[in-house]
PDB file of C-alpha atoms and ligand atoms in Angstrom:
ATOM      1  CA  MET H   1       5.953  31.198  27.564  1.00 65.00           C
ATOM      2  CA  THR H   2       9.619  30.286  27.445  1.00 88.00           C
ATOM      3  CA  THR H   3      11.854  32.051  29.847  1.00 96.00           C
ATOM      4  CA  LYS H   4      14.954  33.841  28.769  1.00 98.00           C
ATOM      5  CA  PRO H   5      18.236  32.021  29.059  1.00 98.00           C
ATOM      6  CA  ILE H   6      20.032  33.211  32.181  1.00 98.00           C
ATOM      7  CA  VAL H   7      23.478  34.460  31.467  1.00 98.00           C
ATOM      8  CA  ALA H   8      26.134  33.835  34.250  1.00 98.00           C
ATOM      9  CA  LEU H   9      28.050  37.026  34.497  1.00 98.00           C
ATOM     10  CA  ASP H  10      31.101  35.350  35.964  1.00 96.00           C
ATOM     11  CA  VAL H  11      33.352  38.332  35.702  1.00 96.00           C
ATOM     12  CA  PRO H  12      35.482  40.129  38.325  1.00 96.00           C
ATOM     13  CA  SER H  13      34.473  43.748  37.957  1.00 98.00           C
ATOM     14  CA  ARG H  14      31.823  46.255  37.145  1.00 98.00           C
ATOM     15  CA  GLU H  15      33.759  47.311  34.163  1.00 98.00           C
ATOM     16  CA  ASP H  16      33.763  43.791  32.749  1.00 98.00           C
ATOM     17  CA  ALA H  17      30.020  43.303  33.582  1.00 98.00           C
ATOM     18  CA  LEU H  18      28.898  46.535  31.849  1.00 98.00           C
ATOM     19  CA  GLU H  19      31.158  45.958  28.785  1.00 98.00           C
ATOM     20  CA  PHE H  20      29.479  42.597  28.376  1.00 98.00           C
ATOM     21  CA  LEU H  21      25.946  43.972  28.593  1.00 98.00           C
ATOM     22  CA  GLU H  22      26.715  46.905  26.259  1.00 98.00           C
ATOM     23  CA  GLN H  23      27.232  44.550  23.403  1.00 98.00           C
ATOM     24  CA  PHE H  24      23.516  43.773  23.640  1.00 98.00           C
ATOM     25  CA  GLY H  25      22.426  47.477  23.170  1.00 97.00           C
ATOM     26  CA  ASP H  26      18.988  48.122  24.627  1.00 96.00           C
ATOM     27  CA  GLU H  27      17.972  44.516  24.847  1.00 98.00           C
ATOM     28  CA  SER H  28      16.890  43.279  28.241  1.00 98.00           C
ATOM     29  CA  LEU H  29      18.776  40.101  29.462  1.00 98.00           C
ATOM     30  CA  TYR H  30      18.350  37.837  32.425  1.00 98.00           C
ATOM     31  CA  VAL H  31      21.717  37.697  34.315  1.00 98.00           C
ATOM     32  CA  LYS H  32      23.094  35.695  37.053  1.00 98.00           C
ATOM     33  CA  ILE H  33      25.437  37.528  39.444  1.00 98.00           C
ATOM     34  CA  GLY H  34      27.396  35.266  41.738  1.00 98.00           C
ATOM     35  CA  MET H  35      29.647  35.642  44.725  1.00 97.00           C
ATOM     36  CA  GLU H  36      32.633  36.961  42.902  1.00 97.00           C
ATOM     37  CA  LEU H  37      31.053  39.946  41.296  1.00 98.00           C
ATOM     38  CA  PHE H  38      28.771  40.662  44.175  1.00 98.00           C
ATOM     39  CA  TYR H  39      31.605  40.619  46.732  1.00 98.00           C
ATOM     40  CA  ALA H  40      33.801  42.899  44.467  1.00 98.00           C
ATOM     41  CA  GLU H  41      31.043  45.464  43.499  1.00 98.00           C
ATOM     42  CA  GLY H  42      28.318  45.108  45.979  1.00 97.00           C
ATOM     43  CA  PRO H  43      24.618  45.973  45.824  1.00 98.00           C
ATOM     44  CA  ASP H  44      25.182  49.220  43.766  1.00 98.00           C
ATOM     45  CA  LEU H  45      26.144  47.256  40.703  1.00 98.00           C
ATOM     46  CA  VAL H  46      22.986  45.061  41.158  1.00 98.00           C
ATOM     47  CA  CYS H  47      20.839  48.156  41.300  1.00 97.00           C
ATOM     48  CA  ASP H  48      22.447  49.661  38.252  1.00 98.00           C
ATOM     49  CA  ILE H  49      22.062  46.570  36.265  1.00 98.00           C
ATOM     50  CA  LYS H  50      18.411  46.442  37.309  1.00 97.00           C
ATOM     51  CA  GLN H  51      18.059  50.013  36.327  1.00 97.00           C
ATOM     52  CA  LYS H  52      19.293  49.205  32.905  1.00 97.00           C
ATOM     53  CA  GLY H  53      16.194  47.074  32.500  1.00 97.00           C
ATOM     54  CA  HIS H  54      17.759  43.618  33.021  1.00 98.00           C
ATOM     55  CA  GLN H  55      16.481  40.853  35.226  1.00 98.00           C
ATOM     56  CA  VAL H  56      18.747  39.467  37.982  1.00 98.00           C
ATOM     57  CA  PHE H  57      19.261  36.087  39.583  1.00 98.00           C
ATOM     58  CA  LEU H  58      21.407  36.823  42.652  1.00 98.00           C
ATOM     59  CA  ASP H  59      23.295  33.617  43.283  1.00 98.00           C
ATOM     60  CA  LEU H  60      24.593  33.905  46.830  1.00 98.00           C
ATOM     61  CA  LYS H  61      23.435  30.487  48.184  1.00 98.00           C
ATOM     62  CA  LEU H  62      22.502  31.673  51.653  1.00 98.00           C
ATOM     63  CA  HIS H  63      23.026  29.169  54.479  1.00 98.00           C
ATOM     64  CA  ASP H  64      22.776  30.320  58.046  1.00 98.00           C
ATOM     65  CA  ILE H  65      20.424  30.286  61.090  1.00 98.00           C
ATOM     66  CA  PRO H  66      16.795  31.378  60.155  1.00 98.00           C
ATOM     67  CA  ASN H  67      16.917  34.742  61.694  1.00 98.00           C
ATOM     68  CA  THR H  68      20.145  35.752  59.931  1.00 98.00           C
ATOM     69  CA  VAL H  69      18.834  34.430  56.555  1.00 98.00           C
ATOM     70  CA  TYR H  70      15.472  36.246  57.132  1.00 98.00           C
ATOM     71  CA  ARG H  71      17.165  39.467  57.648  1.00 98.00           C
ATOM     72  CA  ALA H  72      19.648  39.098  54.797  1.00 98.00           C
ATOM     73  CA  MET H  73      16.709  38.191  52.447  1.00 98.00           C
ATOM     74  CA  LYS H  74      14.731  41.372  53.393  1.00 98.00           C
ATOM     75  CA  VAL H  75      17.753  43.304  52.323  1.00 98.00           C
ATOM     76  CA  LEU H  76      18.287  41.436  49.026  1.00 98.00           C
ATOM     77  CA  ALA H  77      14.545  41.803  48.124  1.00 98.00           C
ATOM     78  CA  GLY H  78      14.952  45.505  48.562  1.00 96.00           C
ATOM     79  CA  LEU H  79      17.424  45.466  45.708  1.00 97.00           C
ATOM     80  CA  GLY H  80      14.555  44.488  43.442  1.00 96.00           C
ATOM     81  CA  VAL H  81      16.305  41.285  42.151  1.00 98.00           C
ATOM     82  CA  ASP H  82      14.127  38.593  40.457  1.00 98.00           C
ATOM     83  CA  MET H  83      15.596  35.413  41.928  1.00 98.00           C
ATOM     84  CA  VAL H  84      17.823  34.435  44.837  1.00 98.00           C
ATOM     85  CA  ASN H  85      18.798  31.174  46.388  1.00 98.00           C
ATOM     86  CA  VAL H  86      19.674  29.218  49.691  1.00 98.00           C
ATOM     87  CA  HIS H  87      21.125  25.847  50.592  1.00 98.00           C
ATOM     88  CA  ALA H  88      18.371  23.438  51.272  1.00 98.00           C
ATOM     89  CA  ALA H  89      20.734  21.901  53.844  1.00 97.00           C
ATOM     90  CA  GLY H  90      19.901  24.825  56.022  1.00 98.00           C
ATOM     91  CA  GLY H  91      16.497  23.202  56.735  1.00 98.00           C
ATOM     92  CA  THR H  92      12.928  23.992  56.246  1.00 98.00           C
ATOM     93  CA  GLU H  93      12.833  26.538  59.075  1.00 98.00           C
ATOM     94  CA  MET H  94      15.562  28.403  57.383  1.00 98.00           C
ATOM     95  CA  MET H  95      13.866  28.170  54.115  1.00 98.00           C
ATOM     96  CA  ARG H  96      10.591  29.459  55.377  1.00 98.00           C
ATOM     97  CA  ALA H  97      12.450  32.405  57.115  1.00 98.00           C
ATOM     98  CA  ALA H  98      14.135  33.296  53.745  1.00 98.00           C
ATOM     99  CA  LYS H  99      10.849  33.437  52.055  1.00 98.00           C
ATOM    100  CA  LYS H 100       9.307  35.570  54.864  1.00 98.00           C
ATOM    101  CA  GLY H 101      12.229  38.004  54.470  1.00 98.00           C
ATOM    102  CA  LEU H 102      11.705  38.243  50.779  1.00 98.00           C
ATOM    103  CA  GLU H 103       8.040  38.922  51.180  1.00 98.00           C
ATOM    104  CA  GLU H 104       8.568  41.621  53.774  1.00 97.00           C
ATOM    105  CA  GLY H 105      11.516  43.136  51.912  1.00 97.00           C
ATOM    106  CA  ALA H 106      10.204  43.288  48.423  1.00 96.00           C
ATOM    107  CA  ALA H 107       9.863  46.958  47.449  1.00 79.00           C
ATOM    108  CA  ASP H 108       6.965  46.600  45.120  1.00 80.00           C
ATOM    109  CA  GLY H 109       5.279  43.757  46.960  1.00 81.00           C
ATOM    110  CA  LYS H 110       6.517  41.348  44.193  1.00 90.00           C
ATOM    111  CA  ARG H 111       8.898  38.989  45.933  1.00 96.00           C
ATOM    112  CA  PRO H 112      11.827  37.532  43.991  1.00 98.00           C
ATOM    113  CA  LEU H 113      11.683  33.744  43.059  1.00 98.00           C
ATOM    114  CA  LEU H 114      13.357  31.558  45.836  1.00 98.00           C
ATOM    115  CA  ILE H 115      15.303  28.599  44.714  1.00 98.00           C
ATOM    116  CA  ALA H 116      17.191  25.933  46.713  1.00 98.00           C
ATOM    117  CA  VAL H 117      20.498  24.437  46.043  1.00 97.00           C
ATOM    118  CA  THR H 118      20.285  20.660  46.983  1.00 95.00           C
ATOM    119  CA  GLN H 119      23.652  18.863  46.693  1.00 91.00           C
ATOM    120  CA  LEU H 120      26.316  20.847  45.032  1.00 90.00           C
ATOM    121  CA  THR H 121      27.236  19.376  41.744  1.00 83.00           C
ATOM    122  CA  SER H 122      30.816  19.202  42.900  1.00 86.00           C
ATOM    123  CA  THR H 123      29.731  16.771  45.615  1.00 89.00           C
ATOM    124  CA  THR H 124      29.992  13.086  44.502  1.00 91.00           C
ATOM    125  CA  GLU H 125      27.855  10.365  46.125  1.00 94.00           C
ATOM    126  CA  ASN H 126      31.108   8.953  47.597  1.00 95.00           C
ATOM    127  CA  THR H 127      32.016  12.248  49.373  1.00 94.00           C
ATOM    128  CA  MET H 128      28.376  12.872  50.448  1.00 95.00           C
ATOM    129  CA  GLN H 129      28.224   9.462  52.131  1.00 97.00           C
ATOM    130  CA  ARG H 130      31.753   9.586  53.688  1.00 97.00           C
ATOM    131  CA  GLU H 131      31.840  13.256  54.663  1.00 96.00           C
ATOM    132  CA  GLN H 132      28.266  14.196  55.309  1.00 94.00           C
ATOM    133  CA  LEU H 133      27.440  10.624  56.661  1.00 97.00           C
ATOM    134  CA  ILE H 134      24.286  10.643  54.528  1.00 96.00           C
ATOM    135  CA  PRO H 135      23.756   6.892  53.750  1.00 97.00           C
ATOM    136  CA  VAL H 136      21.382   7.124  50.815  1.00 97.00           C
ATOM    137  CA  SER H 137      22.137   7.611  47.055  1.00 95.00           C
ATOM    138  CA  LEU H 138      22.927  11.168  45.769  1.00 93.00           C
ATOM    139  CA  LYS H 139      19.596  11.151  43.723  1.00 92.00           C
ATOM    140  CA  GLU H 140      17.528  10.309  46.788  1.00 95.00           C
ATOM    141  CA  SER H 141      19.357  13.113  48.710  1.00 95.00           C
ATOM    142  CA  VAL H 142      18.629  15.572  46.033  1.00 95.00           C
ATOM    143  CA  SER H 143      14.897  14.481  45.704  1.00 96.00           C
ATOM    144  CA  GLN H 144      14.565  14.743  49.548  1.00 97.00           C
ATOM    145  CA  TYR H 145      16.058  18.278  49.505  1.00 97.00           C
ATOM    146  CA  ALA H 146      13.789  19.310  46.662  1.00 98.00           C
ATOM    147  CA  SER H 147      10.716  17.906  48.445  1.00 98.00           C
ATOM    148  CA  LEU H 148      11.669  19.828  51.644  1.00 98.00           C
ATOM    149  CA  ALA H 149      12.193  22.949  49.600  1.00 98.00           C
ATOM    150  CA  GLN H 150       8.680  22.576  48.215  1.00 98.00           C
ATOM    151  CA  LYS H 151       7.264  22.081  51.591  1.00 98.00           C
ATOM    152  CA  ALA H 152       8.864  25.151  52.882  1.00 98.00           C
ATOM    153  CA  GLY H 153       7.070  27.112  50.060  1.00 98.00           C
ATOM    154  CA  LEU H 154      10.008  27.579  47.709  1.00 98.00           C
ATOM    155  CA  ASP H 155       9.648  27.903  43.909  1.00 98.00           C
ATOM    156  CA  GLY H 156      12.191  25.534  42.720  1.00 98.00           C
ATOM    157  CA  VAL H 157      15.694  24.087  42.851  1.00 98.00           C
ATOM    158  CA  VAL H 158      19.056  24.510  40.971  1.00 97.00           C
ATOM    159  CA  CYS H 159      19.779  21.164  39.322  1.00 94.00           C
ATOM    160  CA  SER H 160      21.175  19.426  36.384  1.00 91.00           C
ATOM    161  CA  ALA H 161      18.689  19.096  33.540  1.00 94.00           C
ATOM    162  CA  TRP H 162      19.099  15.270  33.969  1.00 92.00           C
ATOM    163  CA  GLU H 163      17.684  15.481  37.430  1.00 93.00           C
ATOM    164  CA  ALA H 164      14.529  17.441  36.449  1.00 95.00           C
ATOM    165  CA  GLU H 165      12.436  14.407  35.938  1.00 95.00           C
ATOM    166  CA  LYS H 166      13.162  12.870  39.270  1.00 94.00           C
ATOM    167  CA  ILE H 167      12.593  16.277  40.946  1.00 97.00           C
ATOM    168  CA  HIS H 168       9.192  16.767  39.344  1.00 97.00           C
ATOM    169  CA  GLU H 169       8.316  13.263  40.622  1.00 96.00           C
ATOM    170  CA  ALA H 170       9.332  14.210  44.156  1.00 96.00           C
ATOM    171  CA  THR H 171       7.498  17.548  43.899  1.00 98.00           C
ATOM    172  CA  SER H 172       5.197  18.780  41.247  1.00 97.00           C
ATOM    173  CA  GLU H 173       5.334  19.650  37.539  1.00 96.00           C
ATOM    174  CA  ASP H 174       5.291  23.424  38.291  1.00 96.00           C
ATOM    175  CA  PHE H 175       8.115  23.289  40.611  1.00 98.00           C
ATOM    176  CA  LEU H 176      10.925  25.079  38.906  1.00 98.00           C
ATOM    177  CA  CYS H 177      14.141  23.428  37.739  1.00 98.00           C
ATOM    178  CA  VAL H 178      16.720  26.075  37.126  1.00 98.00           C
ATOM    179  CA  THR H 179      19.556  24.285  35.212  1.00 96.00           C
ATOM    180  CA  PRO H 180      23.190  25.187  34.710  1.00 96.00           C
ATOM    181  CA  GLY H 181      25.605  22.868  32.832  1.00 93.00           C
ATOM    182  CA  ILE H 182      24.195  23.820  29.443  1.00 95.00           C
ATOM    183  CA  ARG H 183      26.220  23.353  26.345  1.00 95.00           C
ATOM    184  CA  PRO H 184      25.155  23.802  22.751  1.00 92.00           C
ATOM    185  CA  GLU H 185      26.007  20.840  20.429  1.00 85.00           C
ATOM    186  CA  GLY H 186      29.767  20.441  19.975  1.00 81.00           C
ATOM    187  CA  ALA H 187      30.814  23.237  22.631  1.00 83.00           C
ATOM    188  CA  GLU H 188      33.623  22.983  25.077  1.00 83.00           C
ATOM    189  CA  VAL H 189      32.435  21.203  28.223  1.00 85.00           C
ATOM    190  CA  GLY H 190      35.053  22.725  30.554  1.00 84.00           C
ATOM    191  CA  ASP H 191      34.663  21.555  34.110  1.00 81.00           C
ATOM    192  CA  GLN H 192      30.998  20.787  33.853  1.00 78.00           C
ATOM    193  CA  LYS H 193      30.226  17.073  34.173  1.00 78.00           C
ATOM    194  CA  ARG H 194      26.413  16.497  33.397  1.00 80.00           C
ATOM    195  CA  VAL H 195      25.840  18.788  30.467  1.00 89.00           C
ATOM    196  CA  ALA H 196      22.671  19.078  28.279  1.00 94.00           C
ATOM    197  CA  THR H 197      21.959  21.078  25.177  1.00 96.00           C
ATOM    198  CA  PRO H 198      19.399  23.865  25.532  1.00 97.00           C
ATOM    199  CA  GLY H 199      16.829  21.784  23.548  1.00 96.00           C
ATOM    200  CA  LYS H 200      17.529  18.705  25.764  1.00 97.00           C
ATOM    201  CA  ALA H 201      17.085  20.674  28.786  1.00 97.00           C
ATOM    202  CA  ARG H 202      13.659  21.897  27.589  1.00 96.00           C
ATOM    203  CA  GLU H 203      12.591  18.440  26.857  1.00 96.00           C
ATOM    204  CA  LEU H 204      13.743  17.131  30.258  1.00 96.00           C
ATOM    205  CA  GLY H 205      11.668  19.686  32.009  1.00 97.00           C
ATOM    206  CA  ALA H 206      13.935  22.716  32.864  1.00 97.00           C
ATOM    207  CA  GLY H 207      12.197  25.953  33.657  1.00 98.00           C
ATOM    208  CA  TYR H 208      15.147  28.113  33.194  1.00 98.00           C
ATOM    209  CA  ILE H 209      18.587  27.528  31.764  1.00 98.00           C
ATOM    210  CA  VAL H 210      21.801  29.140  33.141  1.00 98.00           C
ATOM    211  CA  VAL H 211      24.584  29.547  30.486  1.00 97.00           C
ATOM    212  CA  GLY H 212      27.999  31.100  31.181  1.00 97.00           C
ATOM    213  CA  ARG H 213      31.088  30.447  29.234  1.00 95.00           C
ATOM    214  CA  PRO H 214      29.301  29.257  25.997  1.00 96.00           C
ATOM    215  CA  ILE H 215      28.162  32.889  25.817  1.00 97.00           C
ATOM    216  CA  THR H 216      30.700  34.968  27.937  1.00 96.00           C
ATOM    217  CA  GLN H 217      33.822  33.401  26.201  1.00 95.00           C
ATOM    218  CA  ALA H 218      32.363  33.249  22.726  1.00 96.00           C
ATOM    219  CA  GLU H 219      34.068  35.122  19.904  1.00 96.00           C
ATOM    220  CA  ASN H 220      30.722  36.807  19.318  1.00 97.00           C
ATOM    221  CA  PRO H 221      28.664  36.633  22.502  1.00 98.00           C
ATOM    222  CA  VAL H 222      25.557  38.148  20.924  1.00 98.00           C
ATOM    223  CA  ALA H 223      25.468  35.527  18.203  1.00 97.00           C
ATOM    224  CA  ALA H 224      26.179  32.730  20.844  1.00 97.00           C
ATOM    225  CA  TYR H 225      23.273  34.023  22.913  1.00 98.00           C
ATOM    226  CA  ARG H 226      20.842  34.257  19.836  1.00 97.00           C
ATOM    227  CA  MET H 227      21.751  30.552  18.868  1.00 96.00           C
ATOM    228  CA  ILE H 228      21.204  29.384  22.555  1.00 97.00           C
ATOM    229  CA  GLU H 229      18.004  31.389  22.806  1.00 97.00           C
ATOM    230  CA  LYS H 230      16.585  29.782  19.647  1.00 96.00           C
ATOM    231  CA  GLN H 231      17.575  26.238  20.684  1.00 96.00           C
ATOM    232  CA  TRP H 232      16.007  26.826  24.050  1.00 97.00           C
ATOM    233  CA  ARG H 233      12.769  28.061  22.498  1.00 95.00           C
ATOM    234  CA  GLY H 234      12.745  25.130  20.149  1.00 92.00           C
ATOM    235  CA  GLU H 235      12.970  27.338  17.108  1.00 88.00           C
ATOM    236  CA  GLU H 236      15.824  25.363  15.532  1.00 70.00           C
TER     237      GLU H 236
HETATM  238  O1  C5P Z 301      30.270  28.690  32.300  1.00 80.76           O
HETATM  239  P1  C5P Z 301      29.080  27.753  32.664  1.00 80.76           P
HETATM  240  O2  C5P Z 301      27.975  27.728  31.665  1.00 80.76           O
HETATM  241  O3  C5P Z 301      29.562  26.317  33.181  1.00 80.76           O
HETATM  242  O4  C5P Z 301      28.424  28.520  34.007  1.00 80.76           O
HETATM  243  C1  C5P Z 301      27.323  27.912  34.753  1.00 80.76           C
HETATM  244  C2  C5P Z 301      27.108  28.815  35.956  1.00 80.76           C
HETATM  245  O5  C5P Z 301      26.163  28.135  36.777  1.00 80.76           O
HETATM  246  C3  C5P Z 301      28.368  29.156  36.826  1.00 80.76           C
HETATM  247  O6  C5P Z 301      28.024  30.480  37.315  1.00 80.76           O
HETATM  248  C4  C5P Z 301      28.217  28.121  37.929  1.00 80.76           C
HETATM  249  O7  C5P Z 301      28.935  28.522  39.145  1.00 80.76           O
HETATM  250  C5  C5P Z 301      26.783  27.995  38.141  1.00 80.76           C
HETATM  251  N1  C5P Z 301      26.397  26.740  38.644  1.00 80.76           N
HETATM  252  C6  C5P Z 301      26.680  25.463  38.159  1.00 80.76           C
HETATM  253  N2  C5P Z 301      26.304  24.332  38.725  1.00 80.76           N
HETATM  254  C7  C5P Z 301      25.520  24.346  39.938  1.00 80.76           C
HETATM  255  C8  C5P Z 301      25.207  25.541  40.408  1.00 80.76           C
HETATM  256  C9  C5P Z 301      25.567  26.761  39.767  1.00 80.76           C
HETATM  257  O8  C5P Z 301      27.380  25.450  37.203  1.00 80.76           O
HETATM  258  N3  C5P Z 301      25.074  23.263  40.553  1.00 80.76           N
END
């Protein structure tokens, strides 16, 4: 079964978030809440959005010592969210601790999916080698982090659709690739570098797509969502 496109709710306030969701009536969406909205409105908004029947990917990219991440994940799991993430650079011990926290904190015994960020897409091979002193290619570093994430028991990684094949080679076919940088044919690319259409992302092996501005900034967000949903499902 194809997953729902995840809509990046990159808005500054509760008001903006709820106004966006209201356009969809009773329809249940899968939304991504990032640092901006979470730091502005806190866990209450997450619970309210869950209560309205939506699924939530809480994109807070945790990266700290294992015990701190374990305790934080226990709290986030208690909010009933559906997906959370950590930086793979925190190491396998931290990733295992994150998963343990989610398992223990899940209110209904169903833990959220746990995804790793490998190298941020804003990091170039050059800065990775010069600043982090990692002497391999960016692709190798991404594959290594994906493989560590799988060994630590995580469900997948956030990556560009174009990296999905390499990641599946380094891990397994069922390891999830959650892919932002999605643009329907002819849409504004903005600051994204390695974009793919929803259909291309599916072909390349994405398990979930994350779409922000092509929906949230569209003149008709509901129509834009429908079109992306159709393309993602391969119905057009
Ligand atoms: O508006 P747009 O479709 O570019 O939004 C993509 C969303 O995915 C944003 O919330 C962005 O922060 C997030 N993201 C990304 N690239 C990553 C990780 C997250 O674009 N590597």
